[in-house]
Coordinates of C-alpha atoms and ligand atoms in Angstrom, one line a residue:
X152 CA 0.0 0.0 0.0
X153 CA 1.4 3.5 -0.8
X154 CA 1.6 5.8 1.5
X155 CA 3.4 9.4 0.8
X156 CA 3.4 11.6 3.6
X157 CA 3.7 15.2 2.1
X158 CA 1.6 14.4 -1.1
X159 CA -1.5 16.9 -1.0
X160 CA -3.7 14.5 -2.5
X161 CA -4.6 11.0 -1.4
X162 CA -3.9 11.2 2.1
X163 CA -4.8 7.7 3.8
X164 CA -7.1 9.4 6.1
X165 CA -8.6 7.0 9.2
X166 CA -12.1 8.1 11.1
X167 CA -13.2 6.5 14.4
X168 CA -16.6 6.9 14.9
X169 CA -19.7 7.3 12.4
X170 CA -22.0 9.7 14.7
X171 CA -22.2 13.3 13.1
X172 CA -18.6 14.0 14.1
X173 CA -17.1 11.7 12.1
X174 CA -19.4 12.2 9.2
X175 CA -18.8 15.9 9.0
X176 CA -15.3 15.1 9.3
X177 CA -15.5 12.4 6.3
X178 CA -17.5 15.1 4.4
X179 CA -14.8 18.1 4.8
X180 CA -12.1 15.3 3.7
X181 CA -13.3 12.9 1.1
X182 CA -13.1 15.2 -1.5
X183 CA -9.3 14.6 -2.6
X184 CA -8.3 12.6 0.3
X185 CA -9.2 8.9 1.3
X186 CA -11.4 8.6 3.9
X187 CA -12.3 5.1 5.9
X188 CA -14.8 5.8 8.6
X189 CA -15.2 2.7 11.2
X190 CA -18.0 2.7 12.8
X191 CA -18.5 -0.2 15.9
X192 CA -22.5 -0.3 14.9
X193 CA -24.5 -1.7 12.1
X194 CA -25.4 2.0 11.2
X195 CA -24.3 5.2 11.0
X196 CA -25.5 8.4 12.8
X197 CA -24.3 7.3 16.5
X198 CA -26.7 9.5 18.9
X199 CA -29.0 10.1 15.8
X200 CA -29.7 6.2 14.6
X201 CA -33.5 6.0 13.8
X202 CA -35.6 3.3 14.4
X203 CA -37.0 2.1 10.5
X204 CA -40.7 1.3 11.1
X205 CA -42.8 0.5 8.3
X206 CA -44.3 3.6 7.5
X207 CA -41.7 6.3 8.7
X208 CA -38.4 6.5 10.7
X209 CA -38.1 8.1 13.8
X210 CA -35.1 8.7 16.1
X211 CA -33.6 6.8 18.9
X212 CA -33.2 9.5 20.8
X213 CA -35.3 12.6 20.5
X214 CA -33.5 15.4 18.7
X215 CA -34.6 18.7 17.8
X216 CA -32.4 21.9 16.2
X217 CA -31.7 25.1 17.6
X218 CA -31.9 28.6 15.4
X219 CA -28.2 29.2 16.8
X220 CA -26.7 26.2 15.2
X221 CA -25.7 28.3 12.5
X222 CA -22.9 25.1 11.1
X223 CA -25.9 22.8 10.9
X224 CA -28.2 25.2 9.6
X225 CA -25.3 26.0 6.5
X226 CA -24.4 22.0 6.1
X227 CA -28.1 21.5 5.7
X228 CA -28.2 23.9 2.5
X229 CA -25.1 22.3 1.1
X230 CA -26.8 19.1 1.1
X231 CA -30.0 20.6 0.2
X232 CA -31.7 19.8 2.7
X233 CA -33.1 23.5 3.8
X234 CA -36.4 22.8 2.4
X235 CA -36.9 20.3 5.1
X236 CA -36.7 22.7 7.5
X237 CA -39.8 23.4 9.8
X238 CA -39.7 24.9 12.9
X239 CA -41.7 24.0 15.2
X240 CA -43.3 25.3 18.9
X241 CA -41.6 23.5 21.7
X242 CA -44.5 23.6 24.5
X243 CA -42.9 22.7 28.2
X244 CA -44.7 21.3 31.3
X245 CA -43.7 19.8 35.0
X246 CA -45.3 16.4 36.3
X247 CA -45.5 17.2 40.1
X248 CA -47.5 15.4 43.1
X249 CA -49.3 13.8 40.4
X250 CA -50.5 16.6 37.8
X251 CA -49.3 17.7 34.7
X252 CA -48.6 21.5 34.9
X253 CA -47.9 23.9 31.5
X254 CA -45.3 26.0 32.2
X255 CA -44.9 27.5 28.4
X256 CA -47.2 30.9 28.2
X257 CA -46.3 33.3 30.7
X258 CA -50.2 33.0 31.4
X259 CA -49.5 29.3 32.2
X260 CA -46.6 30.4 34.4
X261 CA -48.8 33.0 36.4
X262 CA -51.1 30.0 36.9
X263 CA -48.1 27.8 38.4
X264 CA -49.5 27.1 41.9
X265 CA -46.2 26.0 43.5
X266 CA -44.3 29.0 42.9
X267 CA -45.1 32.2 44.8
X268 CA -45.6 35.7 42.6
X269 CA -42.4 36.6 44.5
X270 CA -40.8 33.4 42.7
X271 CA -42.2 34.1 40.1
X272 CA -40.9 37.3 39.5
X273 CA -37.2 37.0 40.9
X274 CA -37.4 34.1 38.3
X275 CA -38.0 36.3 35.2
X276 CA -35.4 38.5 36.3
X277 CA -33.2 35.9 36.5
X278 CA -33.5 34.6 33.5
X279 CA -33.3 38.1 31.7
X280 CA -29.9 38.6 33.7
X281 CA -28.5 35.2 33.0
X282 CA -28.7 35.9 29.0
X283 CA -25.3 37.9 29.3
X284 CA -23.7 36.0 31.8
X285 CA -20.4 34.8 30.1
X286 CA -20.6 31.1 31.4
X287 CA -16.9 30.2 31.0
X288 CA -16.4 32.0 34.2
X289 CA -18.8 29.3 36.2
X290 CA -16.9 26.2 35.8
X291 CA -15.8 25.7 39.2
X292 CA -19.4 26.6 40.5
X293 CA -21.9 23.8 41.5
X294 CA -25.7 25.0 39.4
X295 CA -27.2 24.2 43.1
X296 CA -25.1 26.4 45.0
X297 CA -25.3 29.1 41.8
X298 CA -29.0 29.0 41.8
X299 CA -30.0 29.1 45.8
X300 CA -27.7 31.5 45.9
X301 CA -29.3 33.8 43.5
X302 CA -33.3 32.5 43.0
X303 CA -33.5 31.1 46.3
X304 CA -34.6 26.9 47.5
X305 CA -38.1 26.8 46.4
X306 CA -37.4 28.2 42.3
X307 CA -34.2 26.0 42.4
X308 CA -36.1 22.7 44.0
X309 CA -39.6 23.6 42.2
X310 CA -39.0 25.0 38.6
X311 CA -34.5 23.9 37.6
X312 CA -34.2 20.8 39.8
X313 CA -36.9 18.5 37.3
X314 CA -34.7 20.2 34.5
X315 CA -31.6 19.0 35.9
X316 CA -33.2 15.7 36.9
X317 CA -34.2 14.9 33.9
X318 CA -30.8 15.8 32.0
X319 CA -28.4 14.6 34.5
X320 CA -30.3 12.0 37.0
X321 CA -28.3 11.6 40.2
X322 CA -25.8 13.5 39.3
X323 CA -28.0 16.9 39.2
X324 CA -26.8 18.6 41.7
X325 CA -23.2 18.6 40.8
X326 CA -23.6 20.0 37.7
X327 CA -21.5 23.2 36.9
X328 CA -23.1 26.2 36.8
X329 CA -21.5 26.8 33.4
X330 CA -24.1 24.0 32.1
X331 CA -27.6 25.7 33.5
X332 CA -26.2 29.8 32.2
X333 CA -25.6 28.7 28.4
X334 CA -28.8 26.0 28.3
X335 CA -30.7 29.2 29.4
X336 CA -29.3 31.2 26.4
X337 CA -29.8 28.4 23.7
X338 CA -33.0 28.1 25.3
X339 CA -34.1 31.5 24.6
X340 CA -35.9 31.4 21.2
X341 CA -39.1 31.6 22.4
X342 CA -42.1 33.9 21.8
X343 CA -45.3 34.3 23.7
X344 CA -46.6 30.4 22.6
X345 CA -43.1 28.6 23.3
X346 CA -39.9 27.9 22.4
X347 CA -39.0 27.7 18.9
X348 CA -37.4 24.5 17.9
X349 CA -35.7 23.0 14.4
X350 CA -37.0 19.6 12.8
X351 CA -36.6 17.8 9.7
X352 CA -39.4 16.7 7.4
X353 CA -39.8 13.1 8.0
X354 CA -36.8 13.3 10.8
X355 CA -32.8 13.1 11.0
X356 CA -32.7 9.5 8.5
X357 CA -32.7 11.6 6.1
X358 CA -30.1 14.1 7.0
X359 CA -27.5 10.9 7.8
X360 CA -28.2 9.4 4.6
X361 CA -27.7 12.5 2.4
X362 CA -24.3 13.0 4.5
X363 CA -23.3 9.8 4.1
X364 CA -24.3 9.6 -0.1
X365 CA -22.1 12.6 -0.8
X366 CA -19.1 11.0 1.7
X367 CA -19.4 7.7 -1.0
X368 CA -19.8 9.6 -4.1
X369 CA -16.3 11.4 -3.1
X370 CA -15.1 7.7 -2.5
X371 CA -15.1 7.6 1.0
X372 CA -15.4 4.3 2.1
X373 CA -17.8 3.8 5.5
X374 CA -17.2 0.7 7.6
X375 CA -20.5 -0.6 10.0
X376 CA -19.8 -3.2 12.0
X377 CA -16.2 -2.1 12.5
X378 CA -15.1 -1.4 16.3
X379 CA -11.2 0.0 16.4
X380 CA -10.0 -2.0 18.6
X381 CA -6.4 -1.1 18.3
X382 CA -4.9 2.3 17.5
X383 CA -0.9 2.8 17.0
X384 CA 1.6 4.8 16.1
X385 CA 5.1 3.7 13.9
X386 CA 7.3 6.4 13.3
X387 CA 4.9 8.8 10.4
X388 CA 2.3 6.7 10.4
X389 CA -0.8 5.6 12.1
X390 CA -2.2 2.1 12.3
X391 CA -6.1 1.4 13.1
X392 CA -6.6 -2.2 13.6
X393 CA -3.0 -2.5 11.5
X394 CA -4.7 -0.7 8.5
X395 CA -2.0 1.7 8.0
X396 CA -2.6 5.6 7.8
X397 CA -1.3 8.6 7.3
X398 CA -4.2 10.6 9.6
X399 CA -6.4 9.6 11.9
X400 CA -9.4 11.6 13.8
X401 CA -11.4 10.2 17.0
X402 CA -14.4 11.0 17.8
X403 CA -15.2 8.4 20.3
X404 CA -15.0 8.6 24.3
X405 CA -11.8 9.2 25.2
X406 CA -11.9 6.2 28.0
X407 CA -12.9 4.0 24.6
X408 CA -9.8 5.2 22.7
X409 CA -7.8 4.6 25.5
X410 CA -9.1 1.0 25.0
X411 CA -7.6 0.8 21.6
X412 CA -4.0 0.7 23.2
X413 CA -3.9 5.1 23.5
X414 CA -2.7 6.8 26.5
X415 CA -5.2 9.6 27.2
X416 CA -6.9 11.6 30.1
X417 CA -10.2 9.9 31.3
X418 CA -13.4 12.5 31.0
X419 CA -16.4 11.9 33.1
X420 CA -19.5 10.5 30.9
X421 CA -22.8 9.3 31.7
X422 CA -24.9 7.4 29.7
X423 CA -29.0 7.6 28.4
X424 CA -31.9 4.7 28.5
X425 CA -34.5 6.0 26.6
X426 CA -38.1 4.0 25.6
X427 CA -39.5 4.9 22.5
X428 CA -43.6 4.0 22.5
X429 CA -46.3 4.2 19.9
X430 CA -49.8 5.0 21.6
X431 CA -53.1 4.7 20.5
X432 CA -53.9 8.2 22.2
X433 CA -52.1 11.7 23.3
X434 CA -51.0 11.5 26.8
X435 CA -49.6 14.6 27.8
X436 CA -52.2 17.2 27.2
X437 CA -50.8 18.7 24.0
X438 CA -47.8 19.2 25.4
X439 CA -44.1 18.1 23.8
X440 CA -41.8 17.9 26.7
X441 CA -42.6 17.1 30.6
X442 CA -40.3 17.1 33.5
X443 CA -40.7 14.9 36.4
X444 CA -40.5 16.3 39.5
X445 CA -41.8 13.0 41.3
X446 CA -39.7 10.7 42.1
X447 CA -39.2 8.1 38.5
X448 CA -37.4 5.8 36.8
X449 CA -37.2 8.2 34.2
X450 CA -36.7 11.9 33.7
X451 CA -39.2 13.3 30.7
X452 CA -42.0 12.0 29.1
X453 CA -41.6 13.8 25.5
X454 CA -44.3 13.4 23.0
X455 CA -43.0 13.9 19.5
X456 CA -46.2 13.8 18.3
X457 CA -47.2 17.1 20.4
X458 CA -43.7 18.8 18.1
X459 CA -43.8 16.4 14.8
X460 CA -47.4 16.3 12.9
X461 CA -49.2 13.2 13.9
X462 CA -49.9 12.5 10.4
X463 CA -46.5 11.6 9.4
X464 CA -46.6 8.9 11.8
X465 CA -50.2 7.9 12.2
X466 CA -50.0 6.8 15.8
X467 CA -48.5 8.7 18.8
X468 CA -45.3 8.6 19.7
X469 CA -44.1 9.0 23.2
X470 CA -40.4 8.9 24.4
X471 CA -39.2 8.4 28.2
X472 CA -35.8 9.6 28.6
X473 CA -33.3 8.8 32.1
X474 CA -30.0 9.2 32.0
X475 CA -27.8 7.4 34.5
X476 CA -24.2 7.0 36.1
X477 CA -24.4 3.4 36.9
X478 CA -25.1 0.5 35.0
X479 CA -28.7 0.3 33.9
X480 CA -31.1 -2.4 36.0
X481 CA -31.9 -5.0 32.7
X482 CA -35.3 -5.0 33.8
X483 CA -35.2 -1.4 33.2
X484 CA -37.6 -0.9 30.1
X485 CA -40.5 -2.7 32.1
X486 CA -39.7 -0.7 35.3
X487 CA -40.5 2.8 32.9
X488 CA -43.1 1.4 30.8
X489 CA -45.2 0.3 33.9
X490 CA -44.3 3.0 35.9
X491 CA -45.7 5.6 33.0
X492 CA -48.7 3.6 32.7
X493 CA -49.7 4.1 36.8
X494 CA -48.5 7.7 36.9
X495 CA -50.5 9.0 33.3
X496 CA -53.6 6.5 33.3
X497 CA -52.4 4.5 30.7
X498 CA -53.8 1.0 29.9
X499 CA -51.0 -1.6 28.6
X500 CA -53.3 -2.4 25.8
X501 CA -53.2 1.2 24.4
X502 CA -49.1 0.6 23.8
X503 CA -48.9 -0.5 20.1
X504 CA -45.3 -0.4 20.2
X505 CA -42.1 -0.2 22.6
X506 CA -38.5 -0.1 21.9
X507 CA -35.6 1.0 24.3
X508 CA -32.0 2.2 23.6
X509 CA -29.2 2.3 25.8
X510 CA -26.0 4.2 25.2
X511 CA -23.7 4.2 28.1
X512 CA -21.1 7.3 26.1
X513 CA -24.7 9.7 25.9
X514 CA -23.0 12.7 26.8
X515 CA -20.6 14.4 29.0
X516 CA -20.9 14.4 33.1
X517 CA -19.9 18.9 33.1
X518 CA -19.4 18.7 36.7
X519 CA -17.7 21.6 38.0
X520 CA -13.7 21.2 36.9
X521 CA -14.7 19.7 33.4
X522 CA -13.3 22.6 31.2
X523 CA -10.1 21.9 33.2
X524 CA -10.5 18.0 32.9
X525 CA -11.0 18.4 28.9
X526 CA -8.1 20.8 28.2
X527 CA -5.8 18.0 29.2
X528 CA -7.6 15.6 26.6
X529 CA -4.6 15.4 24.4
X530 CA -2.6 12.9 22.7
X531 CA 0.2 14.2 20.2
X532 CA -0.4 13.3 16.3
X533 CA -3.5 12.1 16.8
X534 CA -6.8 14.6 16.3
X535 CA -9.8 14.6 18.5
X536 CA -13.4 15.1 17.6
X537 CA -16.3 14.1 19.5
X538 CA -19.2 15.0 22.2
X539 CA -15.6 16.1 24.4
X540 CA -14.1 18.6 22.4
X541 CA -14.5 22.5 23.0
X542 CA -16.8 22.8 20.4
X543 CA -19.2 21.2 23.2
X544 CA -18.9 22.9 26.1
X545 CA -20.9 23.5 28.6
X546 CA -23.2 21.5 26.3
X547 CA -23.2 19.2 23.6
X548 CA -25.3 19.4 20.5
X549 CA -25.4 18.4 16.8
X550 CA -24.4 21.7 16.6
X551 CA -21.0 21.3 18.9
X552 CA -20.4 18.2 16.9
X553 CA -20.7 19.6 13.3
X554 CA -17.7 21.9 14.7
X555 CA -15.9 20.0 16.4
X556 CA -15.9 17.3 12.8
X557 CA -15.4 20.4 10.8
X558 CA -12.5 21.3 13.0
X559 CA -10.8 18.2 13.0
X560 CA -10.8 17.7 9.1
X561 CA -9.5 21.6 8.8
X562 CA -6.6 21.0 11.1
X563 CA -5.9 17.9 8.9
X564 CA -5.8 19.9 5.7
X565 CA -3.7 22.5 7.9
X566 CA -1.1 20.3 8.5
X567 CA -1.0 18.6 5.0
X568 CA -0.8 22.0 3.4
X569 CA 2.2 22.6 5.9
X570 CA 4.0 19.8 5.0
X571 CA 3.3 20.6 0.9
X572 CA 5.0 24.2 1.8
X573 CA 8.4 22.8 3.5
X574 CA 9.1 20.3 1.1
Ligands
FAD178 C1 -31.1 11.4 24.7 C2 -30.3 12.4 23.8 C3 -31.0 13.5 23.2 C4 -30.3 14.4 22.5 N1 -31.0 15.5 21.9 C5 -30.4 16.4 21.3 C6 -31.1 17.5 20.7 O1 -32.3 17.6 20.8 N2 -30.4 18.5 20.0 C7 -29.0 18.4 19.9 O2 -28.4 19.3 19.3 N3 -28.3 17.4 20.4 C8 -28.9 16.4 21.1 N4 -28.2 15.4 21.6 C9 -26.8 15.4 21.5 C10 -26.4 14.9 20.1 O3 -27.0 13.6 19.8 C11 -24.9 14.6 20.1 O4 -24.2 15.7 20.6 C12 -24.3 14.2 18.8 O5 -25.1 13.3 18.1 C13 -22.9 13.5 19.0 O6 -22.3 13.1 17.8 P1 -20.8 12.5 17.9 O7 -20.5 12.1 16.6 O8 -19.9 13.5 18.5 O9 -20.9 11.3 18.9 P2 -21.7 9.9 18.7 O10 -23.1 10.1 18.1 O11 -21.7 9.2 20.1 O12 -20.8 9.1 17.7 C14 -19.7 8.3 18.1 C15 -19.8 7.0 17.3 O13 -18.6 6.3 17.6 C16 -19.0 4.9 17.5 N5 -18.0 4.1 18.3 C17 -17.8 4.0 19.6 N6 -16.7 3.3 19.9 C18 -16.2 2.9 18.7 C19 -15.1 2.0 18.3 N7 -14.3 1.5 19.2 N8 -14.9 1.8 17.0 C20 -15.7 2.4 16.0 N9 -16.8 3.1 16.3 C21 -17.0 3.4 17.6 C22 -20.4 4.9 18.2 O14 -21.1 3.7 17.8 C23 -21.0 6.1 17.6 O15 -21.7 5.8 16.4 C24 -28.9 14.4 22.3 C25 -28.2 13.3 22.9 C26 -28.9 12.3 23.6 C27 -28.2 11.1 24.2

């Protein structure tokens, strides 16, 4: 096999990881370079795999765009995929002592029984404040001692502990305050009937597949079933499972890579079980997303088809997401189905459907110290990409990963260009 190190044009170019990091990566590279993406699954898309039902596909996970994620938003035109574009009201509620309340108009807010107008007012200015709060000064801050300290017990217990319940399970109250100040600036698209949220005509399938059509038509070549299992380095060149290379970018968790034989700084991770359903009926009232406040095993009920028109699907669809630190109980789908069904009246026979999927990498732990932690997630030669990088904190996205892939391929095409210029 001929490798030439210095040669602008077919560089041996090796990608771990076939979620949107490594794909945007593959996309920025395959033209005039050759690309092999490995990717551990029998799919691509990583976090945004769909489940292919008869009539439609819809997401493992439940995904939704923000009007910020200005990288998405552009890589959607180049694919032409804008015209698939609908955005969408994102309506909000708590579950709490056994009730559903909307929390989305500020009418439904004034209605909000367990705050007090006090709370409720200190809470608006809050979250007027927090907007220009520059969050990269809050790493070191826990969100609970952040948020007593400036909205008082009851608004942190009552109105951000379901939030950060249902995002970060036991783990909640360690978060760093750097996490809750930017989620309340992405969050801030909303008008007087909710939030404003991005979706894609018949869901993300179709984004991965367009991505992944133009990576092949440029001759990259896309490995499924394909873990790395061994990662090396030999004087100028880079072996991935001894496939020899002149490049290679991860994207996967760096306690995986460090599986693969590379010595690298472990970063704290936690991982997602979420139940997909299809119902006979609407559950939650017309409204998309629903924290839990009592006690679960799960932290939101989201019904897609209060965000997604029902039509497309024909049947209600219902996800119930819980993120965890620990390995999941295996009885753990039964424990949330049956669990749902006592706390929102719903009879087993009104389930047409259930699926659950369980990724322990789901997203980064950003307890207080993470930005510190990820700095020192280096390893010479070898470029990083992934939910880790920069590009993701305090939070990470589709957005932080279309940088962080587009990142990774520009530093490659910095270095080869580099290399052209000194020979
Ligand atoms: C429940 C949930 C809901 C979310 N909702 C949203 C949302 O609404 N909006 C939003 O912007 N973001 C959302 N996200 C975040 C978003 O999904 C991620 O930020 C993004 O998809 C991460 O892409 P990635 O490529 O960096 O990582 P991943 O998608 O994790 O890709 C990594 C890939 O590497 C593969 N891999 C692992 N080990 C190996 C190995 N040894 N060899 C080969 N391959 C390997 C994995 O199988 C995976 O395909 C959500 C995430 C979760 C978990």
């Amino acid at each position: 096999m001929g490798i030439s190190k210095g040669l602008s044009q077919n560089m041996r170019i090796a990608i771990i990881g076939g979620g949107i990091s490594g794909l945007v990566s593959a996309y920025n590279l395959s033209p005039g370079h050759n690309v092999t993406i490995y990717e551990k699954s029998d799919e691509i898309g990583g976090l945004l795999t769909s489940y292919h039902r008869e009539q439609y596909s819809i997401e493992k996970f439940y995904h939704h765009f923000f009007s910020r994620d200005i990288m998405f938003l552009n890589l959607l035109e180049e694919l032409g995929l804008s015209k698939d574009i609908l955005w969408l009201k994102g309506s909000t509620g708590t579950y709490q002592n056994g009730m559903i309340y909307p929390l989305t108009t500020p009418f439904e807010i004034l209605r909000y029984p367990l705050l007090s107008i006090g709370d409720k007012i200190r809470l608006a200015l809050f979250m007027k404040q927090v907007r220009n709060v520059d969050s990269s000064e809050l790493d070191l801050i826990s969100t609970e001692k952040y948020l007593t300290e400036r909205v008082g017990k009851n608004i942190y217990r009552s109105f951000f502990k379901p939030l950060l319940n249902s995002k970060f399970g036991k783990n909640a109250d360690s978060i760093s305050a750097a996490w809750v100040v930017s989620r309340v600036a992405i969050r801030s698209d909303r008008g007087i009937t909710g939030e404003r949220l991005g979706y894609l005509n018949n869901g993300f399938s179709g984004f991965i597949s367009a991505i992944s059509e133009k990576i092949r038509n440029s001759g990259g070549i896309i490995h499924t079933k394909s873990p790395v299992v061994m990662v090396r380095n030999e004087g100028d060149f880079w072996y991935v499972n001894d496939e020899p290379f002149d490049y290679v970018i991860s994207t996967i968790a760096p306690v995986l890579l460090k599986k693969c034989g590379i010595n690298i700084p472990d970063l704290p991770y936690q991982g997602a079980a979420c139940v997909t359903l299809g119902l006979k009926r609407s559950i939650t009232n017309g409204i998309y997303w629903i924290n839990l406040y009592d006690k679960a095993p799960y932290g939101a009920v989201i019904e897609h088809t209060c965000f997604a028109p029902l039509e497309w699907y024909g049947e209600h669809i219902m996800y119930l997401a819980s993120y965890y630190s620990e390995e999941p109980a295996s009885d753990i789908k039964d424990q949330m189905i049956s669990d749902f069904c006592i706390k929102f009246s719903v009879k087993p026979d009104e389930i047409l459907w259930s699926e659950i999927a369980i990724e322990p990498f789901a997203g980064p732990l950003y307890k207080s110290g993470y930005k510190n932690l990820m700095k020192s997630v280096l390893v010479p030669g070898l470029v990083l990409a992934g939910m880790f990088s920069e590009e993701n904190y305090p939070e990470r996205s589709i957005e932080g990963s279309v940088r962080a892939g587009k990142r990774a391929a520009m530093e490659i095409l910095d270095t080869i260009r580099e290399r052209e210029v000194r020979q």
